[in-house]
């Protein structure tokens, strides 16, 4: 029985990885000689066209990633397999689902521009936003890398949870010019908090997060993959801290 479940999980994972890679390959700006001059509107149009497909896949994604029923904090190591970077995370926060959702929706609006980060464009709608950000990320043993991202975030409130999806197109100039296609799925549910190993009367939120990043180019050297890993980790940690700071800011008296 276990072998059968593993085969099914691997089949699902293979299908998802194939979908993400095909999506990255069919992006219309790939035919351009210089991807840096592609209009933001063209990129956002493609991200917008795919957001409902990404949202519809969340249950399958959580199941395949093995965190659909995890009820404690969990942090996986970023891994590179089948041509994509993968990361899963489960976090328990002492804030309500509504507060966490609002912080995620407002994370870029509340973040101040600095030498290390600036939001070049932010277009907000009722339940989603489009943004262009530029971050300087420090890679160990190298000069700071400038990462430009075109992002689309979509939030859907369901009866028992809130689903937030991110999709984006990242570019950076390191040892070589690299483009990454990102998809993030976030499920936010209420959870009863524990105090001294017993359940208290307070509720917080449990976040189940799955991250997929696929290089647009398919041929890389080992050094390129290691550098991309460092950039991905640094960017993800910075974004996580940004959301947590937004939570603290909006809940401050």
mmCIF file of C-alpha atoms in Angstrom:
data_model
loop_
_atom_site.group_PDB
_atom_site.id
_atom_site.type_symbol
_atom_site.label_atom_id
_atom_site.label_comp_id
_atom_site.label_asym_id
_atom_site.label_seq_id
_atom_site.Cartn_x
_atom_site.Cartn_y
_atom_site.Cartn_z
ATOM 1 C CA UNK A 1 0.000 0.000 0.000
ATOM 2 C CA UNK A 2 2.800 2.387 0.926
ATOM 3 C CA UNK A 3 4.604 1.630 -2.344
ATOM 4 C CA UNK A 4 1.441 2.463 -4.235
ATOM 5 C CA UNK A 5 1.067 5.775 -2.428
ATOM 6 C CA UNK A 6 4.685 6.628 -3.174
ATOM 7 C CA UNK A 7 4.184 5.867 -6.859
ATOM 8 C CA UNK A 8 1.104 8.081 -6.968
ATOM 9 C CA UNK A 9 2.944 10.893 -5.174
ATOM 10 C CA UNK A 10 5.877 10.650 -7.576
ATOM 11 C CA UNK A 11 3.511 10.681 -10.545
ATOM 12 C CA UNK A 12 1.761 13.799 -9.236
ATOM 13 C CA UNK A 13 5.102 15.469 -8.534
ATOM 14 C CA UNK A 14 6.347 14.686 -12.027
ATOM 15 C CA UNK A 15 3.173 16.106 -13.562
ATOM 16 C CA UNK A 16 3.403 19.290 -11.514
ATOM 17 C CA UNK A 17 7.082 19.776 -12.319
ATOM 18 C CA UNK A 18 6.325 19.260 -16.000
ATOM 19 C CA UNK A 19 3.511 21.833 -15.867
ATOM 20 C CA UNK A 20 5.741 24.418 -14.177
ATOM 21 C CA UNK A 21 8.550 23.876 -16.683
ATOM 22 C CA UNK A 22 6.198 24.020 -19.663
ATOM 23 C CA UNK A 23 4.722 27.203 -18.252
ATOM 24 C CA UNK A 24 8.172 28.727 -17.955
ATOM 25 C CA UNK A 25 9.047 27.708 -21.489
ATOM 26 C CA UNK A 26 5.925 29.123 -23.128
ATOM 27 C CA UNK A 27 6.266 32.595 -21.623
ATOM 28 C CA UNK A 28 5.979 34.951 -24.605
ATOM 29 C CA UNK A 29 8.972 37.153 -23.756
ATOM 30 C CA UNK A 30 11.365 34.221 -24.152
ATOM 31 C CA UNK A 31 11.418 34.833 -27.891
ATOM 32 C CA UNK A 32 12.831 38.314 -27.331
ATOM 33 C CA UNK A 33 16.523 38.826 -27.969
ATOM 34 C CA UNK A 34 16.829 40.928 -24.837
ATOM 35 C CA UNK A 35 14.390 39.868 -22.108
ATOM 36 C CA UNK A 36 15.255 42.963 -20.103
ATOM 37 C CA UNK A 37 13.269 45.192 -22.471
ATOM 38 C CA UNK A 38 10.023 43.201 -22.304
ATOM 39 C CA UNK A 39 7.181 45.454 -21.035
ATOM 40 C CA UNK A 40 5.901 44.728 -17.528
ATOM 41 C CA UNK A 41 2.359 44.605 -18.908
ATOM 42 C CA UNK A 42 3.194 41.606 -21.088
ATOM 43 C CA UNK A 43 4.612 39.696 -18.150
ATOM 44 C CA UNK A 44 1.674 40.580 -15.886
ATOM 45 C CA UNK A 45 -0.814 39.524 -18.576
ATOM 46 C CA UNK A 46 0.709 36.035 -18.655
ATOM 47 C CA UNK A 47 0.849 35.762 -14.865
ATOM 48 C CA UNK A 48 -2.770 36.913 -14.625
ATOM 49 C CA UNK A 49 -3.888 34.348 -17.211
ATOM 50 C CA UNK A 50 -2.377 31.523 -15.148
ATOM 51 C CA UNK A 51 -3.453 32.516 -11.626
ATOM 52 C CA UNK A 52 -6.700 30.504 -11.566
ATOM 53 C CA UNK A 53 -4.914 27.334 -12.699
ATOM 54 C CA UNK A 54 -2.359 27.823 -9.947
ATOM 55 C CA UNK A 55 -5.083 28.388 -7.345
ATOM 56 C CA UNK A 56 -6.983 25.265 -8.446
ATOM 57 C CA UNK A 57 -3.887 23.120 -7.876
ATOM 58 C CA UNK A 58 -3.323 23.992 -4.207
ATOM 59 C CA UNK A 59 -4.821 20.840 -2.642
ATOM 60 C CA UNK A 60 -2.847 18.616 -4.979
ATOM 61 C CA UNK A 61 0.317 20.632 -4.345
ATOM 62 C CA UNK A 62 -0.042 20.423 -0.543
ATOM 63 C CA UNK A 63 -0.760 16.694 -0.717
ATOM 64 C CA UNK A 64 2.182 15.894 -2.965
ATOM 65 C CA UNK A 65 4.489 18.037 -0.840
ATOM 66 C CA UNK A 66 3.539 16.050 2.264
ATOM 67 C CA UNK A 67 2.337 18.961 4.405
ATOM 68 C CA UNK A 68 -1.431 18.863 3.829
ATOM 69 C CA UNK A 69 -2.098 17.500 7.321
ATOM 70 C CA UNK A 70 0.965 18.716 9.224
ATOM 71 C CA UNK A 71 -0.081 20.662 12.340
ATOM 72 C CA UNK A 72 3.308 21.716 13.711
ATOM 73 C CA UNK A 73 6.109 23.959 12.496
ATOM 74 C CA UNK A 74 8.240 22.422 9.784
ATOM 75 C CA UNK A 75 10.985 23.804 7.565
ATOM 76 C CA UNK A 76 12.456 21.844 4.687
ATOM 77 C CA UNK A 77 15.794 22.499 3.063
ATOM 78 C CA UNK A 78 15.737 24.040 -0.387
ATOM 79 C CA UNK A 79 16.448 21.294 -2.904
ATOM 80 C CA UNK A 80 17.051 21.219 -6.642
ATOM 81 C CA UNK A 81 15.442 18.291 -8.427
ATOM 82 C CA UNK A 82 14.006 17.610 -11.853
ATOM 83 C CA UNK A 83 15.143 21.034 -13.017
ATOM 84 C CA UNK A 84 13.394 23.098 -10.307
ATOM 85 C CA UNK A 85 14.005 24.423 -6.805
ATOM 86 C CA UNK A 86 11.544 23.176 -4.172
ATOM 87 C CA UNK A 87 10.855 24.348 -0.636
ATOM 88 C CA UNK A 88 8.078 23.580 1.861
ATOM 89 C CA UNK A 89 7.332 25.241 5.162
ATOM 90 C CA UNK A 90 4.720 25.097 7.905
ATOM 91 C CA UNK A 91 4.506 27.982 10.373
ATOM 92 C CA UNK A 92 2.259 28.603 13.372
ATOM 93 C CA UNK A 93 1.660 32.266 14.201
ATOM 94 C CA UNK A 94 -0.186 33.761 17.201
ATOM 95 C CA UNK A 95 -2.314 35.926 14.918
ATOM 96 C CA UNK A 96 -5.762 35.410 13.419
ATOM 97 C CA UNK A 97 -6.245 34.261 9.837
ATOM 98 C CA UNK A 98 -7.660 37.680 8.957
ATOM 99 C CA UNK A 99 -4.626 39.482 10.402
ATOM 100 C CA UNK A 100 -2.138 37.206 8.656
ATOM 101 C CA UNK A 101 -3.995 37.543 5.360
ATOM 102 C CA UNK A 102 -4.085 41.324 5.654
ATOM 103 C CA UNK A 103 -0.356 41.426 6.431
ATOM 104 C CA UNK A 104 0.444 39.337 3.366
ATOM 105 C CA UNK A 105 -1.749 41.539 1.186
ATOM 106 C CA UNK A 106 -0.139 44.727 2.530
ATOM 107 C CA UNK A 107 3.452 43.524 2.861
ATOM 108 C CA UNK A 108 4.783 45.536 -0.066
ATOM 109 C CA UNK A 109 2.673 48.615 0.620
ATOM 110 C CA UNK A 110 3.994 48.850 4.195
ATOM 111 C CA UNK A 111 7.606 48.123 3.348
ATOM 112 C CA UNK A 112 9.751 51.232 3.036
ATOM 113 C CA UNK A 113 12.228 51.635 0.197
ATOM 114 C CA UNK A 114 15.857 51.292 1.242
ATOM 115 C CA UNK A 115 19.216 50.919 -0.421
ATOM 116 C CA UNK A 116 18.624 47.152 -0.336
ATOM 117 C CA UNK A 117 15.011 47.185 -1.536
ATOM 118 C CA UNK A 118 12.651 49.313 -3.548
ATOM 119 C CA UNK A 119 9.183 48.706 -4.946
ATOM 120 C CA UNK A 120 9.281 50.239 -8.402
ATOM 121 C CA UNK A 121 5.613 49.652 -9.164
ATOM 122 C CA UNK A 122 2.591 48.541 -7.118
ATOM 123 C CA UNK A 123 -0.895 48.211 -8.596
ATOM 124 C CA UNK A 124 -3.495 47.103 -6.072
ATOM 125 C CA UNK A 125 -6.933 45.607 -6.657
ATOM 126 C CA UNK A 126 -9.599 44.177 -4.343
ATOM 127 C CA UNK A 127 -8.074 40.729 -3.897
ATOM 128 C CA UNK A 128 -4.735 40.871 -5.717
ATOM 129 C CA UNK A 129 -1.823 43.090 -6.602
ATOM 130 C CA UNK A 130 0.859 43.382 -9.245
ATOM 131 C CA UNK A 131 4.296 44.677 -8.344
ATOM 132 C CA UNK A 132 7.802 45.232 -9.633
ATOM 133 C CA UNK A 133 10.500 45.053 -6.964
ATOM 134 C CA UNK A 134 14.267 45.423 -7.008
ATOM 135 C CA UNK A 135 16.354 43.868 -4.222
ATOM 136 C CA UNK A 136 20.063 43.708 -3.563
ATOM 137 C CA UNK A 137 20.828 40.243 -2.241
ATOM 138 C CA UNK A 138 24.188 39.371 -0.714
ATOM 139 C CA UNK A 139 25.554 36.088 -2.017
ATOM 140 C CA UNK A 140 28.312 34.533 0.145
ATOM 141 C CA UNK A 141 31.726 35.076 -1.405
ATOM 142 C CA UNK A 142 30.411 37.419 -4.098
ATOM 143 C CA UNK A 143 29.286 40.981 -4.683
ATOM 144 C CA UNK A 144 25.636 41.890 -3.966
ATOM 145 C CA UNK A 145 23.285 40.660 -6.681
ATOM 146 C CA UNK A 146 20.428 42.859 -7.914
ATOM 147 C CA UNK A 147 17.233 40.832 -8.274
ATOM 148 C CA UNK A 148 14.329 42.292 -10.250
ATOM 149 C CA UNK A 149 10.948 40.623 -9.774
ATOM 150 C CA UNK A 150 7.562 41.040 -11.445
ATOM 151 C CA UNK A 151 5.039 39.600 -9.007
ATOM 152 C CA UNK A 152 1.345 38.838 -8.925
ATOM 153 C CA UNK A 153 -0.360 37.931 -5.651
ATOM 154 C CA UNK A 154 -3.941 36.642 -5.481
ATOM 155 C CA UNK A 155 -5.977 36.025 -2.336
ATOM 156 C CA UNK A 156 -9.094 33.819 -2.140
ATOM 157 C CA UNK A 157 -11.118 33.518 1.078
ATOM 158 C CA UNK A 158 -12.759 30.118 1.545
ATOM 159 C CA UNK A 159 -15.130 29.059 4.370
ATOM 160 C CA UNK A 160 -12.430 27.181 6.337
ATOM 161 C CA UNK A 161 -9.210 28.773 5.105
ATOM 162 C CA UNK A 162 -7.665 31.517 3.013
ATOM 163 C CA UNK A 163 -5.530 30.695 -0.012
ATOM 164 C CA UNK A 164 -2.844 33.062 -1.264
ATOM 165 C CA UNK A 165 -0.930 32.409 -4.462
ATOM 166 C CA UNK A 166 2.158 34.196 -5.701
ATOM 167 C CA UNK A 167 3.609 33.936 -9.168
ATOM 168 C CA UNK A 168 6.545 35.852 -10.481
ATOM 169 C CA UNK A 169 9.357 36.254 -12.929
ATOM 170 C CA UNK A 170 12.805 36.916 -11.425
ATOM 171 C CA UNK A 171 15.920 38.190 -13.168
ATOM 172 C CA UNK A 172 19.396 38.740 -11.813
ATOM 173 C CA UNK A 173 22.932 39.296 -13.075
ATOM 174 C CA UNK A 174 25.408 37.168 -11.188
ATOM 175 C CA UNK A 175 28.129 35.107 -12.774
ATOM 176 C CA UNK A 176 25.615 34.880 -15.626
ATOM 177 C CA UNK A 177 22.228 36.375 -16.483
ATOM 178 C CA UNK A 178 19.556 34.175 -14.885
ATOM 179 C CA UNK A 179 15.770 34.107 -15.126
ATOM 180 C CA UNK A 180 13.562 32.177 -12.714
ATOM 181 C CA UNK A 181 9.824 31.504 -12.846
ATOM 182 C CA UNK A 182 8.291 31.321 -9.356
ATOM 183 C CA UNK A 183 5.088 29.849 -7.966
ATOM 184 C CA UNK A 184 4.139 29.968 -4.284
ATOM 185 C CA UNK A 185 1.058 28.420 -2.686
ATOM 186 C CA UNK A 186 0.011 29.492 0.831
ATOM 187 C CA UNK A 187 -2.846 27.961 2.832
ATOM 188 C CA UNK A 188 -3.842 29.852 6.008
ATOM 189 C CA UNK A 189 -6.107 28.094 8.521
ATOM 190 C CA UNK A 190 -7.106 28.747 12.145
ATOM 191 C CA UNK A 191 -5.418 26.550 14.741
ATOM 192 C CA UNK A 192 -5.880 26.259 18.481
ATOM 193 C CA UNK A 193 -2.693 27.344 20.215
ATOM 194 C CA UNK A 194 -0.880 25.382 22.899
ATOM 195 C CA UNK A 195 0.442 26.787 26.156
ATOM 196 C CA UNK A 196 2.678 24.631 28.388
ATOM 197 C CA UNK A 197 1.876 21.550 26.265
ATOM 198 C CA UNK A 198 -1.882 21.999 26.677
ATOM 199 C CA UNK A 199 -4.382 23.672 24.385
ATOM 200 C CA UNK A 200 -5.348 27.191 25.378
ATOM 201 C CA UNK A 201 -8.533 29.001 24.504
ATOM 202 C CA UNK A 202 -6.733 31.161 21.949
ATOM 203 C CA UNK A 203 -6.529 30.615 18.222
ATOM 204 C CA UNK A 204 -3.730 31.512 15.863
ATOM 205 C CA UNK A 205 -2.975 30.616 12.265
ATOM 206 C CA UNK A 206 -1.151 27.764 10.612
ATOM 207 C CA UNK A 207 0.492 28.530 7.281
ATOM 208 C CA UNK A 208 1.368 25.755 4.848
ATOM 209 C CA UNK A 209 3.693 27.042 2.157
ATOM 210 C CA UNK A 210 5.034 25.425 -1.008
ATOM 211 C CA UNK A 211 7.574 27.173 -3.235
ATOM 212 C CA UNK A 212 8.596 26.151 -6.754
ATOM 213 C CA UNK A 213 11.210 28.075 -8.738
ATOM 214 C CA UNK A 214 12.089 26.958 -12.234
ATOM 215 C CA UNK A 215 15.042 28.332 -14.219
ATOM 216 C CA UNK A 216 13.872 29.443 -17.648
ATOM 217 C CA UNK A 217 17.118 28.285 -19.221
ATOM 218 C CA UNK A 218 17.603 24.537 -18.952
ATOM 219 C CA UNK A 219 21.386 24.197 -19.140
ATOM 220 C CA UNK A 220 23.390 25.106 -16.032
ATOM 221 C CA UNK A 221 26.713 24.271 -14.474
ATOM 222 C CA UNK A 222 26.876 23.116 -10.848
ATOM 223 C CA UNK A 223 28.317 26.491 -9.794
ATOM 224 C CA UNK A 224 25.352 28.260 -11.411
ATOM 225 C CA UNK A 225 22.875 26.097 -9.469
ATOM 226 C CA UNK A 226 24.704 26.759 -6.191
ATOM 227 C CA UNK A 227 24.643 30.504 -6.845
ATOM 228 C CA UNK A 228 20.942 30.411 -7.716
ATOM 229 C CA UNK A 229 20.282 28.486 -4.497
ATOM 230 C CA UNK A 230 21.970 31.204 -2.444
ATOM 231 C CA UNK A 231 19.966 33.934 -4.181
ATOM 232 C CA UNK A 232 16.682 32.038 -3.787
ATOM 233 C CA UNK A 233 17.278 31.377 -0.078
ATOM 234 C CA UNK A 234 18.282 34.981 0.644
ATOM 235 C CA UNK A 235 15.287 36.378 -1.255
ATOM 236 C CA UNK A 236 12.828 34.003 0.412
ATOM 237 C CA UNK A 237 14.095 34.741 3.924
ATOM 238 C CA UNK A 238 13.871 38.463 3.231
ATOM 239 C CA UNK A 239 10.276 38.145 2.008
ATOM 240 C CA UNK A 240 9.311 36.056 5.057
ATOM 241 C CA UNK A 241 10.763 38.677 7.373
ATOM 242 C CA UNK A 242 8.960 41.386 5.404
ATOM 243 C CA UNK A 243 5.586 39.712 6.000
ATOM 244 C CA UNK A 244 6.266 39.200 9.706
ATOM 245 C CA UNK A 245 7.274 42.856 10.114
ATOM 246 C CA UNK A 246 4.076 43.878 8.335
ATOM 247 C CA UNK A 247 2.129 41.807 10.866
ATOM 248 C CA UNK A 248 3.826 43.518 13.791
ATOM 249 C CA UNK A 249 3.323 46.956 12.251
ATOM 250 C CA UNK A 250 -0.399 46.583 11.651
ATOM 251 C CA UNK A 251 -1.020 45.063 15.101
ATOM 252 C CA UNK A 252 0.990 47.691 16.968
ATOM 253 C CA UNK A 253 -1.177 49.826 19.272
#
